[in-house]
Every structure is written in C-alpha cells, then in structure tokens.
Amino acid sequence: MITLGVVMLLLVVYQLFWTNIESNRKAHQIESQLREKWALPPTKGPKIPGDAVGIMYIQRLGKTWEKPVVEGVDLDDLAKGVGHFMETAEPGEVGNFAVAAHRATHGEPFANLNAIQPGDKVIVETRTDWYTYTVDKMPGASADHPAWKLVDPNFGAVVLPVPEKPGVIATKKLLTLVTCNPRWGHTTRLIVYGHMTKDVKKTPGANFSDLDYFNGKKG
Amino acid sequence: MYGFIWRHLPGPLAVRILLSMLLLLLALYLLFNQFFPWLDPKLPFNQVGPEGGATP
C-alpha cells in the first residue's frame, strides 16, 4: 500500500516536473539545431513529423517565452514544443497557420494562454523571415476574455484555411492557437485567432534587435 | 516484500545496503523511463488538438 502511494507520488513528480524538464531540454536542443541548420543552405525535402519549422515568441506568455514549432501534433511532437497542424498553411503563407501546444505538463508552452489579449503579438521566426501575427478580438467571446473562446474537442473547423468557414478559399494570412481546457482537463479546447500584420525579412546579419518587438516596444 | 528482499540479499551489511540502493535506482529508472511514459498518453490532460484527440 505504501509502495503504491510512493509510486503515485512519483507519478505526480514525473508529470509536474520531469516532463517539463525533459521537454524544455528538447526544446532548447531543437532550437539550437534549427539555428545551426539555418546557417547552412536550405535542403529540399518532404515534411516529416517532429521536424522543426520555426521558433515562436509570445511575450504575453513570458518575457523570454520562446518555443520551437515542430511539424505534427502527435504527443511525441508536442513534447518538443508547439505542434503545427501539418495540413495547414506554413508560417507567412496565405491560409491558416494553425498550431497546438500542451496546457499542462511536457513543457506546458500554452499554460497561460488564457492571459492572451487582442492585439498581442505572436512572432514566428523561420529561416527567412520574422512573421508578426496579431491576436484578434474573438467574435462573440465574453468580455472578461475577449481574445479566446472555448469549443468542443471535436470542433475541427478552427484549423480550416478560413476558420469555421468550410469551403471558403483563404485570401488572408491567419493564425490559430489551440490548447486544452480546463488546464488539467480536456473537456474543451481554448482557441485564439490572429492575422499576420508584419513580415520582416532576415537580411544577412539581421538580428532580433531589428524587431521593435524585442526592444520592449510593441512591434 | 521489502523484508523478503532484504533477507535474500547476499553479503555483509555494507554490500546489502549498496545492493538495495541499486535495486531502488533500477526501480526508479524503470518507472521514469518505461512505466510513466507508457501511462502518460492515457492521462486526461494530454489531449490538446481538436477532433477528439491529440491528432486532428
């Protein structure tokens, strides 16, 4: 009985601390590998789940909040950072760049996504560009959380090229952020929409400091 | 159970203590690297994607 209790306690330690340590270590490793890859000429190839496509920055979630964006939203992919729904648009493309991340455990990138506000910036760095997406006011959302709403777990329309409008051809560059809700449950999904407002090309020698966003100014 | 293991460990006290530490480490290793990762996807707070699961 005591053994079982100790094992349960260790499971809690594993979930609350160990998965975060492991995921954060993986995330750092993936980011540095990605930056090394960017320094080399690009290679053509098919999309592979788990491959890093970019780095995401959201200052609302923390001054130093940055996570790799990897292809796919399986648990293996999400353990590395933010997962990109592979069938949706790439960063900076016309269509919907839709991503999901854990709300709790495994690095919990979107733990505080409920704090997001309309007008907040989501930066996605790729090999060639820094894309700035601006969080939209959520139509019909309640006044105490104007940027997000909760939907049913099987409401897949949020990742359509134009969210919630099946069959409509995309003309804008949109963003969807998805995570689970409540934080330690999975009865609903928390959804945030945004659209691209700025595209800064990475010229040779370009740096973070070229983006107003990283100088404390609102990009 | 622990009494049984303790009685069946060979050698003097120092060796027994060492062996039980090793067994404890082995148990921890198996829990953190095999059992908990296996259990992980079955826990309720791991599904984040739309369409009913982690995978859309």
PDB file of C-alpha atoms in Angstrom:
ATOM      1  CA  MET A   1       0.000   0.000   0.000  1.00  0.00           C
ATOM      2  CA  ILE A   2       2.809   2.358   0.962  1.00  0.00           C
ATOM      3  CA  THR A   3       4.630   1.326  -2.218  1.00  0.00           C
ATOM      4  CA  LEU A   4       1.594   2.200  -4.308  1.00  0.00           C
ATOM      5  CA  GLY A   5       1.389   5.572  -2.569  1.00  0.00           C
ATOM      6  CA  VAL A   6       5.050   6.267  -3.272  1.00  0.00           C
ATOM      7  CA  VAL A   7       4.589   5.293  -6.941  1.00  0.00           C
ATOM      8  CA  MET A   8       1.593   7.636  -7.250  1.00  0.00           C
ATOM      9  CA  LEU A   9       3.615  10.417  -5.656  1.00  0.00           C
ATOM     10  CA  LEU A  10       6.463   9.744  -8.087  1.00  0.00           C
ATOM     11  CA  LEU A  11       3.981   9.865 -10.971  1.00  0.00           C
ATOM     12  CA  VAL A  12       2.943  13.325  -9.826  1.00  0.00           C
ATOM     13  CA  VAL A  13       6.607  14.350  -9.671  1.00  0.00           C
ATOM     14  CA  TYR A  14       7.073  12.896 -13.158  1.00  0.00           C
ATOM     15  CA  GLN A  15       4.105  14.782 -14.613  1.00  0.00           C
ATOM     16  CA  LEU A  16       4.631  18.101 -12.840  1.00  0.00           C
ATOM     17  CA  PHE A  17       8.403  18.375 -13.068  1.00  0.00           C
ATOM     18  CA  TRP A  18      10.114  15.668 -15.041  1.00  0.00           C
ATOM     19  CA  THR A  19       8.135  16.052 -18.296  1.00  0.00           C
ATOM     20  CA  ASN A  20       8.763  19.806 -18.169  1.00  0.00           C
ATOM     21  CA  ILE A  21      12.483  19.341 -17.623  1.00  0.00           C
ATOM     22  CA  GLU A  22      12.674  16.832 -20.478  1.00  0.00           C
ATOM     23  CA  SER A  23      10.579  18.956 -22.850  1.00  0.00           C
ATOM     24  CA  ASN A  24      12.453  22.160 -22.094  1.00  0.00           C
ATOM     25  CA  ARG A  25      15.738  20.397 -22.684  1.00  0.00           C
ATOM     26  CA  LYS A  26      14.438  19.033 -26.010  1.00  0.00           C
ATOM     27  CA  ALA A  27      13.109  22.474 -26.955  1.00  0.00           C
ATOM     28  CA  HIS A  28      16.474  24.151 -26.363  1.00  0.00           C
ATOM     29  CA  GLN A  29      18.250  21.423 -28.275  1.00  0.00           C
ATOM     30  CA  ILE A  30      15.841  21.705 -31.224  1.00  0.00           C
ATOM     31  CA  GLU A  31      16.175  25.491 -31.311  1.00  0.00           C
ATOM     32  CA  SER A  32      19.952  25.418 -31.401  1.00  0.00           C
ATOM     33  CA  GLN A  33      19.934  22.670 -34.044  1.00  0.00           C
ATOM     34  CA  LEU A  34      17.474  24.708 -36.089  1.00  0.00           C
ATOM     35  CA  ARG A  35      19.629  27.830 -35.870  1.00  0.00           C
ATOM     36  CA  GLU A  36      22.629  25.776 -36.980  1.00  0.00           C
ATOM     37  CA  LYS A  37      20.592  24.387 -39.896  1.00  0.00           C
ATOM     38  CA  TRP A  38      19.531  27.904 -40.896  1.00  0.00           C
ATOM     39  CA  ALA A  39      23.174  28.884 -41.153  1.00  0.00           C
ATOM     40  CA  LEU A  40      23.571  26.276 -43.910  1.00  0.00           C
ATOM     41  CA  PRO A  41      21.993  26.345 -47.387  1.00  0.00           C
ATOM     42  CA  PRO A  42      18.382  25.096 -47.440  1.00  0.00           C
ATOM     43  CA  THR A  43      17.663  21.497 -48.417  1.00  0.00           C
ATOM     44  CA  LYS A  44      14.509  20.361 -50.177  1.00  0.00           C
ATOM     45  CA  GLY A  45      12.547  17.500 -48.734  1.00  0.00           C
ATOM     46  CA  PRO A  46       9.129  16.310 -47.617  1.00  0.00           C
ATOM     47  CA  LYS A  47       7.625  17.422 -44.314  1.00  0.00           C
ATOM     48  CA  ILE A  48       8.478  14.990 -41.566  1.00  0.00           C
ATOM     49  CA  PRO A  49       6.580  14.967 -38.255  1.00  0.00           C
ATOM     50  CA  GLY A  50       8.760  16.255 -35.461  1.00  0.00           C
ATOM     51  CA  ASP A  51      10.914  18.404 -37.754  1.00  0.00           C
ATOM     52  CA  ALA A  52      11.359  21.961 -36.570  1.00  0.00           C
ATOM     53  CA  VAL A  53       9.906  24.637 -38.862  1.00  0.00           C
ATOM     54  CA  GLY A  54      10.458  27.747 -36.793  1.00  0.00           C
ATOM     55  CA  ILE A  55      10.622  29.412 -33.412  1.00  0.00           C
ATOM     56  CA  MET A  56       7.638  31.096 -31.794  1.00  0.00           C
ATOM     57  CA  TYR A  57       7.806  34.055 -29.407  1.00  0.00           C
ATOM     58  CA  ILE A  58       4.858  35.322 -27.351  1.00  0.00           C
ATOM     59  CA  GLN A  59       5.785  37.908 -24.748  1.00  0.00           C
ATOM     60  CA  ARG A  60       2.337  37.749 -23.129  1.00  0.00           C
ATOM     61  CA  LEU A  61       3.308  34.263 -22.003  1.00  0.00           C
ATOM     62  CA  GLY A  62       6.639  35.437 -20.593  1.00  0.00           C
ATOM     63  CA  LYS A  63       9.400  37.934 -21.370  1.00  0.00           C
ATOM     64  CA  THR A  64      11.668  35.133 -22.517  1.00  0.00           C
ATOM     65  CA  TRP A  65       8.951  32.787 -23.804  1.00  0.00           C
ATOM     66  CA  GLU A  66      10.183  31.029 -26.925  1.00  0.00           C
ATOM     67  CA  LYS A  67       9.397  27.569 -28.230  1.00  0.00           C
ATOM     68  CA  PRO A  68      10.299  25.597 -31.330  1.00  0.00           C
ATOM     69  CA  VAL A  69       7.466  24.932 -33.760  1.00  0.00           C
ATOM     70  CA  VAL A  70       7.585  21.337 -34.994  1.00  0.00           C
ATOM     71  CA  GLU A  71       5.583  19.546 -37.684  1.00  0.00           C
ATOM     72  CA  GLY A  72       2.706  17.458 -36.381  1.00  0.00           C
ATOM     73  CA  VAL A  73       0.538  17.417 -33.286  1.00  0.00           C
ATOM     74  CA  ASP A  74       1.083  13.881 -32.003  1.00  0.00           C
ATOM     75  CA  LEU A  75       2.147  13.599 -28.377  1.00  0.00           C
ATOM     76  CA  ASP A  76       5.734  12.976 -29.488  1.00  0.00           C
ATOM     77  CA  ASP A  77       5.712  16.228 -31.434  1.00  0.00           C
ATOM     78  CA  LEU A  78       4.005  18.216 -28.702  1.00  0.00           C
ATOM     79  CA  ALA A  79       6.591  17.025 -26.179  1.00  0.00           C
ATOM     80  CA  LYS A  80       9.132  19.087 -28.144  1.00  0.00           C
ATOM     81  CA  GLY A  81       7.288  22.395 -28.247  1.00  0.00           C
ATOM     82  CA  VAL A  82       4.475  23.878 -30.288  1.00  0.00           C
ATOM     83  CA  GLY A  83       2.966  21.500 -32.871  1.00  0.00           C
ATOM     84  CA  HIS A  84       1.968  22.620 -36.369  1.00  0.00           C
ATOM     85  CA  PHE A  85      -1.114  21.022 -37.930  1.00  0.00           C
ATOM     86  CA  MET A  86       0.745  19.720 -40.956  1.00  0.00           C
ATOM     87  CA  GLU A  87      -2.115  20.135 -43.414  1.00  0.00           C
ATOM     88  CA  THR A  88      -2.490  23.831 -42.587  1.00  0.00           C
ATOM     89  CA  ALA A  89      -0.540  26.767 -44.047  1.00  0.00           C
ATOM     90  CA  GLU A  90       3.129  27.337 -43.314  1.00  0.00           C
ATOM     91  CA  PRO A  91       4.175  30.461 -41.412  1.00  0.00           C
ATOM     92  CA  GLY A  92       3.710  33.516 -43.638  1.00  0.00           C
ATOM     93  CA  GLU A  93       1.600  31.634 -46.188  1.00  0.00           C
ATOM     94  CA  VAL A  94      -1.891  32.604 -47.267  1.00  0.00           C
ATOM     95  CA  GLY A  95      -4.245  30.402 -45.276  1.00  0.00           C
ATOM     96  CA  ASN A  96      -4.346  29.385 -41.651  1.00  0.00           C
ATOM     97  CA  PHE A  97      -1.113  28.679 -39.797  1.00  0.00           C
ATOM     98  CA  ALA A  98      -2.621  26.505 -37.049  1.00  0.00           C
ATOM     99  CA  VAL A  99      -0.676  25.233 -34.056  1.00  0.00           C
ATOM    100  CA  ALA A 100      -1.403  23.414 -30.803  1.00  0.00           C
ATOM    101  CA  ALA A 101       0.567  23.021 -27.588  1.00  0.00           C
ATOM    102  CA  HIS A 102       0.243  21.496 -24.147  1.00  0.00           C
ATOM    103  CA  ARG A 103      -1.552  23.479 -21.460  1.00  0.00           C
ATOM    104  CA  ALA A 104      -0.105  21.318 -18.668  1.00  0.00           C
ATOM    105  CA  THR A 105       2.998  19.096 -18.433  1.00  0.00           C
ATOM    106  CA  HIS A 106       5.587  18.439 -21.166  1.00  0.00           C
ATOM    107  CA  GLY A 107       6.957  21.967 -21.090  1.00  0.00           C
ATOM    108  CA  GLU A 108       3.390  23.346 -20.989  1.00  0.00           C
ATOM    109  CA  PRO A 109       4.017  26.079 -23.621  1.00  0.00           C
ATOM    110  CA  PHE A 110       0.423  27.316 -23.546  1.00  0.00           C
ATOM    111  CA  ALA A 111      -0.104  27.071 -19.774  1.00  0.00           C
ATOM    112  CA  ASN A 112      -1.070  30.750 -19.598  1.00  0.00           C
ATOM    113  CA  LEU A 113      -2.702  31.138 -22.984  1.00  0.00           C
ATOM    114  CA  ASN A 114      -5.856  32.270 -21.177  1.00  0.00           C
ATOM    115  CA  ALA A 115      -3.979  35.527 -20.371  1.00  0.00           C
ATOM    116  CA  ILE A 116      -3.739  36.469 -24.061  1.00  0.00           C
ATOM    117  CA  GLN A 117      -5.350  39.743 -25.155  1.00  0.00           C
ATOM    118  CA  PRO A 118      -6.461  41.150 -28.508  1.00  0.00           C
ATOM    119  CA  GLY A 119      -3.524  42.998 -30.070  1.00  0.00           C
ATOM    120  CA  ASP A 120      -0.884  40.711 -28.518  1.00  0.00           C
ATOM    121  CA  LYS A 121       1.893  39.748 -30.873  1.00  0.00           C
ATOM    122  CA  VAL A 122       2.867  36.225 -31.849  1.00  0.00           C
ATOM    123  CA  ILE A 123       6.230  36.178 -33.637  1.00  0.00           C
ATOM    124  CA  VAL A 124       7.171  33.221 -35.792  1.00  0.00           C
ATOM    125  CA  GLU A 125      10.789  33.091 -36.882  1.00  0.00           C
ATOM    126  CA  THR A 126      11.645  30.969 -39.891  1.00  0.00           C
ATOM    127  CA  ARG A 127      14.808  30.574 -41.936  1.00  0.00           C
ATOM    128  CA  THR A 128      13.994  33.642 -43.982  1.00  0.00           C
ATOM    129  CA  ASP A 129      11.570  35.864 -42.087  1.00  0.00           C
ATOM    130  CA  TRP A 130      10.163  37.108 -38.825  1.00  0.00           C
ATOM    131  CA  TYR A 131       6.403  36.987 -39.194  1.00  0.00           C
ATOM    132  CA  THR A 132       4.337  39.003 -36.745  1.00  0.00           C
ATOM    133  CA  TYR A 133       0.807  37.817 -36.140  1.00  0.00           C
ATOM    134  CA  THR A 134      -1.566  39.978 -34.128  1.00  0.00           C
ATOM    135  CA  VAL A 135      -4.172  38.346 -31.909  1.00  0.00           C
ATOM    136  CA  ASP A 136      -7.731  39.195 -32.956  1.00  0.00           C
ATOM    137  CA  LYS A 137     -10.714  40.012 -30.832  1.00  0.00           C
ATOM    138  CA  MET A 138     -12.697  36.789 -30.740  1.00  0.00           C
ATOM    139  CA  PRO A 139     -16.168  37.279 -32.206  1.00  0.00           C
ATOM    140  CA  GLY A 140     -18.758  36.512 -29.589  1.00  0.00           C
ATOM    141  CA  ALA A 141     -16.266  35.940 -26.772  1.00  0.00           C
ATOM    142  CA  SER A 142     -17.112  37.069 -23.262  1.00  0.00           C
ATOM    143  CA  ALA A 143     -15.889  40.484 -22.088  1.00  0.00           C
ATOM    144  CA  ASP A 144     -13.513  39.103 -19.444  1.00  0.00           C
ATOM    145  CA  HIS A 145     -11.545  37.144 -22.037  1.00  0.00           C
ATOM    146  CA  PRO A 146     -12.023  38.946 -25.371  1.00  0.00           C
ATOM    147  CA  ALA A 147      -9.266  37.054 -27.211  1.00  0.00           C
ATOM    148  CA  TRP A 148     -10.322  33.452 -26.733  1.00  0.00           C
ATOM    149  CA  LYS A 149     -13.246  31.124 -26.629  1.00  0.00           C
ATOM    150  CA  LEU A 150     -13.870  27.516 -25.752  1.00  0.00           C
ATOM    151  CA  VAL A 151     -15.019  24.964 -28.291  1.00  0.00           C
ATOM    152  CA  ASP A 152     -15.892  21.290 -28.306  1.00  0.00           C
ATOM    153  CA  PRO A 153     -12.855  18.974 -28.609  1.00  0.00           C
ATOM    154  CA  ASN A 154     -14.097  17.616 -31.952  1.00  0.00           C
ATOM    155  CA  PHE A 155     -14.730  21.050 -33.476  1.00  0.00           C
ATOM    156  CA  GLY A 156     -12.039  20.751 -36.162  1.00  0.00           C
ATOM    157  CA  ALA A 157     -13.275  23.762 -38.137  1.00  0.00           C
ATOM    158  CA  VAL A 158     -10.932  26.036 -36.177  1.00  0.00           C
ATOM    159  CA  VAL A 159      -7.974  24.868 -38.274  1.00  0.00           C
ATOM    160  CA  LEU A 160      -9.640  25.369 -41.680  1.00  0.00           C
ATOM    161  CA  PRO A 161      -7.931  27.790 -44.135  1.00  0.00           C
ATOM    162  CA  VAL A 162     -10.598  30.270 -43.102  1.00  0.00           C
ATOM    163  CA  PRO A 163     -11.581  29.107 -39.596  1.00  0.00           C
ATOM    164  CA  GLU A 164     -15.177  27.954 -39.165  1.00  0.00           C
ATOM    165  CA  LYS A 165     -15.945  28.642 -42.853  1.00  0.00           C
ATOM    166  CA  PRO A 166     -15.752  25.316 -44.696  1.00  0.00           C
ATOM    167  CA  GLY A 167     -15.130  25.607 -48.415  1.00  0.00           C
ATOM    168  CA  VAL A 168     -14.128  29.262 -48.339  1.00  0.00           C
ATOM    169  CA  ILE A 169     -10.861  29.993 -50.179  1.00  0.00           C
ATOM    170  CA  ALA A 170      -8.318  31.768 -47.992  1.00  0.00           C
ATOM    171  CA  THR A 171      -7.095  35.200 -49.036  1.00  0.00           C
ATOM    172  CA  LYS A 172      -5.512  36.281 -45.750  1.00  0.00           C
ATOM    173  CA  LYS A 173      -2.644  35.032 -43.643  1.00  0.00           C
ATOM    174  CA  LEU A 174      -4.282  33.772 -40.490  1.00  0.00           C
ATOM    175  CA  LEU A 175      -3.218  32.151 -37.228  1.00  0.00           C
ATOM    176  CA  THR A 176      -4.970  29.699 -34.920  1.00  0.00           C
ATOM    177  CA  LEU A 177      -3.644  28.731 -31.486  1.00  0.00           C
ATOM    178  CA  VAL A 178      -5.176  25.668 -29.838  1.00  0.00           C
ATOM    179  CA  THR A 179      -4.714  24.196 -26.367  1.00  0.00           C
ATOM    180  CA  CYS A 180      -6.762  22.159 -23.950  1.00  0.00           C
ATOM    181  CA  ASN A 181      -9.095  23.468 -21.299  1.00  0.00           C
ATOM    182  CA  PRO A 182      -9.520  23.323 -18.345  1.00  0.00           C
ATOM    183  CA  ARG A 183      -5.813  23.372 -17.706  1.00  0.00           C
ATOM    184  CA  TRP A 184      -5.730  19.916 -16.139  1.00  0.00           C
ATOM    185  CA  GLY A 185      -8.566  18.512 -18.196  1.00  0.00           C
ATOM    186  CA  HIS A 186      -9.618  18.016 -21.765  1.00  0.00           C
ATOM    187  CA  THR A 187     -13.337  18.634 -21.911  1.00  0.00           C
ATOM    188  CA  THR A 188     -12.996  21.701 -24.167  1.00  0.00           C
ATOM    189  CA  ARG A 189     -10.379  23.431 -26.337  1.00  0.00           C
ATOM    190  CA  LEU A 190      -9.217  27.005 -25.910  1.00  0.00           C
ATOM    191  CA  ILE A 191      -8.993  28.781 -29.269  1.00  0.00           C
ATOM    192  CA  VAL A 192      -7.205  32.020 -30.232  1.00  0.00           C
ATOM    193  CA  TYR A 193      -7.304  33.617 -33.691  1.00  0.00           C
ATOM    194  CA  GLY A 194      -4.927  36.118 -35.242  1.00  0.00           C
ATOM    195  CA  HIS A 195      -3.768  37.506 -38.556  1.00  0.00           C
ATOM    196  CA  MET A 196      -0.384  38.474 -39.979  1.00  0.00           C
ATOM    197  CA  THR A 197       0.438  42.156 -39.613  1.00  0.00           C
ATOM    198  CA  LYS A 198       4.131  42.350 -40.375  1.00  0.00           C
ATOM    199  CA  ASP A 199       6.814  40.458 -42.257  1.00  0.00           C
ATOM    200  CA  VAL A 200      10.454  41.343 -41.608  1.00  0.00           C
ATOM    201  CA  LYS A 201      12.916  39.678 -43.965  1.00  0.00           C
ATOM    202  CA  LYS A 202      16.063  38.321 -42.411  1.00  0.00           C
ATOM    203  CA  THR A 203      18.757  40.151 -44.278  1.00  0.00           C
ATOM    204  CA  PRO A 204      22.352  38.999 -43.745  1.00  0.00           C
ATOM    205  CA  GLY A 205      23.470  39.938 -40.255  1.00  0.00           C
ATOM    206  CA  ALA A 206      19.912  40.689 -39.221  1.00  0.00           C
ATOM    207  CA  ASN A 207      19.186  40.256 -35.556  1.00  0.00           C
ATOM    208  CA  PHE A 208      16.395  40.156 -33.038  1.00  0.00           C
ATOM    209  CA  SER A 209      17.039  43.781 -32.280  1.00  0.00           C
ATOM    210  CA  ASP A 210      15.761  44.645 -35.757  1.00  0.00           C
ATOM    211  CA  LEU A 211      12.310  43.849 -34.466  1.00  0.00           C
ATOM    212  CA  ASP A 212      10.734  46.549 -32.324  1.00  0.00           C
ATOM    213  CA  TYR A 213       9.002  43.709 -30.510  1.00  0.00           C
ATOM    214  CA  PHE A 214      12.202  42.588 -28.848  1.00  0.00           C
ATOM    215  CA  ASN A 215      13.113  46.107 -27.713  1.00  0.00           C
ATOM    216  CA  GLY A 216      10.162  46.351 -25.395  1.00  0.00           C
ATOM    217  CA  LYS A 217       8.248  48.353 -27.983  1.00  0.00           C
ATOM    218  CA  LYS A 218       5.129  46.883 -29.470  1.00  0.00           C
ATOM    219  CA  GLY A 219       6.118  45.575 -32.904  1.00  0.00           C
TER     220      GLY A 219
ATOM    221  CA  MET B   1       8.085  -7.704   0.408  1.00  0.00           C
ATOM    222  CA  TYR B   2      10.969  -5.498   1.448  1.00  0.00           C
ATOM    223  CA  GLY B   3      11.813  -7.845   4.340  1.00  0.00           C
ATOM    224  CA  PHE B   4      11.906 -10.739   1.882  1.00  0.00           C
ATOM    225  CA  ILE B   5      14.272  -8.871  -0.453  1.00  0.00           C
ATOM    226  CA  TRP B   6      16.459  -7.774   2.464  1.00  0.00           C
ATOM    227  CA  ARG B   7      16.783 -11.341   3.783  1.00  0.00           C
ATOM    228  CA  HIS B   8      17.730 -12.655   0.348  1.00  0.00           C
ATOM    229  CA  LEU B   9      20.383 -10.070  -0.404  1.00  0.00           C
ATOM    230  CA  PRO B  10      23.815 -11.663  -0.014  1.00  0.00           C
ATOM    231  CA  GLY B  11      26.885 -10.407   1.791  1.00  0.00           C
ATOM    232  CA  PRO B  12      27.595  -8.229   4.800  1.00  0.00           C
ATOM    233  CA  LEU B  13      25.597  -5.155   5.791  1.00  0.00           C
ATOM    234  CA  ALA B  14      27.542  -2.715   3.584  1.00  0.00           C
ATOM    235  CA  VAL B  15      27.024  -4.855   0.489  1.00  0.00           C
ATOM    236  CA  ARG B  16      23.331  -5.269   1.309  1.00  0.00           C
ATOM    237  CA  ILE B  17      22.865  -1.530   1.625  1.00  0.00           C
ATOM    238  CA  LEU B  18      24.667  -0.994  -1.675  1.00  0.00           C
ATOM    239  CA  LEU B  19      22.598  -3.661  -3.425  1.00  0.00           C
ATOM    240  CA  SER B  20      19.314  -2.297  -2.106  1.00  0.00           C
ATOM    241  CA  MET B  21      20.321   1.178  -3.325  1.00  0.00           C
ATOM    242  CA  LEU B  22      20.992  -0.286  -6.767  1.00  0.00           C
ATOM    243  CA  LEU B  23      17.621  -2.025  -6.755  1.00  0.00           C
ATOM    244  CA  LEU B  24      15.957   1.232  -5.752  1.00  0.00           C
ATOM    245  CA  LEU B  25      17.702   3.086  -8.589  1.00  0.00           C
ATOM    246  CA  LEU B  26      16.678   0.372 -11.047  1.00  0.00           C
ATOM    247  CA  ALA B  27      13.055   0.659  -9.893  1.00  0.00           C
ATOM    248  CA  LEU B  28      13.168   4.451 -10.299  1.00  0.00           C
ATOM    249  CA  TYR B  29      14.757   4.153 -13.726  1.00  0.00           C
ATOM    250  CA  LEU B  30      12.084   1.726 -14.911  1.00  0.00           C
ATOM    251  CA  LEU B  31       9.312   3.926 -13.541  1.00  0.00           C
ATOM    252  CA  PHE B  32      10.558   7.162 -15.130  1.00  0.00           C
ATOM    253  CA  ASN B  33      11.690   5.705 -18.437  1.00  0.00           C
ATOM    254  CA  GLN B  34       9.219   2.920 -19.097  1.00  0.00           C
ATOM    255  CA  PHE B  35       6.117   2.938 -16.948  1.00  0.00           C
ATOM    256  CA  PHE B  36       5.326   6.657 -16.671  1.00  0.00           C
ATOM    257  CA  PRO B  37       5.934   7.419 -20.384  1.00  0.00           C
ATOM    258  CA  TRP B  38       3.643   4.493 -21.208  1.00  0.00           C
ATOM    259  CA  LEU B  39       0.987   5.778 -18.836  1.00  0.00           C
ATOM    260  CA  ASP B  40       1.345   9.374 -19.977  1.00  0.00           C
ATOM    261  CA  PRO B  41      -0.854   9.361 -23.139  1.00  0.00           C
ATOM    262  CA  LYS B  42      -3.626   7.743 -21.109  1.00  0.00           C
ATOM    263  CA  LEU B  43      -3.917  10.685 -18.717  1.00  0.00           C
ATOM    264  CA  PRO B  44      -6.681  13.235 -19.294  1.00  0.00           C
ATOM    265  CA  PHE B  45      -4.674  16.478 -19.624  1.00  0.00           C
ATOM    266  CA  ASN B  46      -2.660  15.391 -22.613  1.00  0.00           C
ATOM    267  CA  GLN B  47      -5.194  15.852 -25.380  1.00  0.00           C
ATOM    268  CA  VAL B  48      -4.844  19.295 -26.892  1.00  0.00           C
ATOM    269  CA  GLY B  49      -5.832  19.108 -30.553  1.00  0.00           C
ATOM    270  CA  PRO B  50      -9.291  19.408 -31.992  1.00  0.00           C
ATOM    271  CA  GLU B  51     -11.237  16.430 -33.303  1.00  0.00           C
ATOM    272  CA  GLY B  52     -11.198  14.365 -30.195  1.00  0.00           C
ATOM    273  CA  GLY B  53      -7.556  13.699 -29.569  1.00  0.00           C
ATOM    274  CA  ALA B  54      -4.013  14.855 -29.914  1.00  0.00           C
ATOM    275  CA  THR B  55      -4.160  14.089 -33.612  1.00  0.00           C
ATOM    276  CA  PRO B  56      -6.548  16.144 -35.687  1.00  0.00           C
TER     277      PRO B  56
END
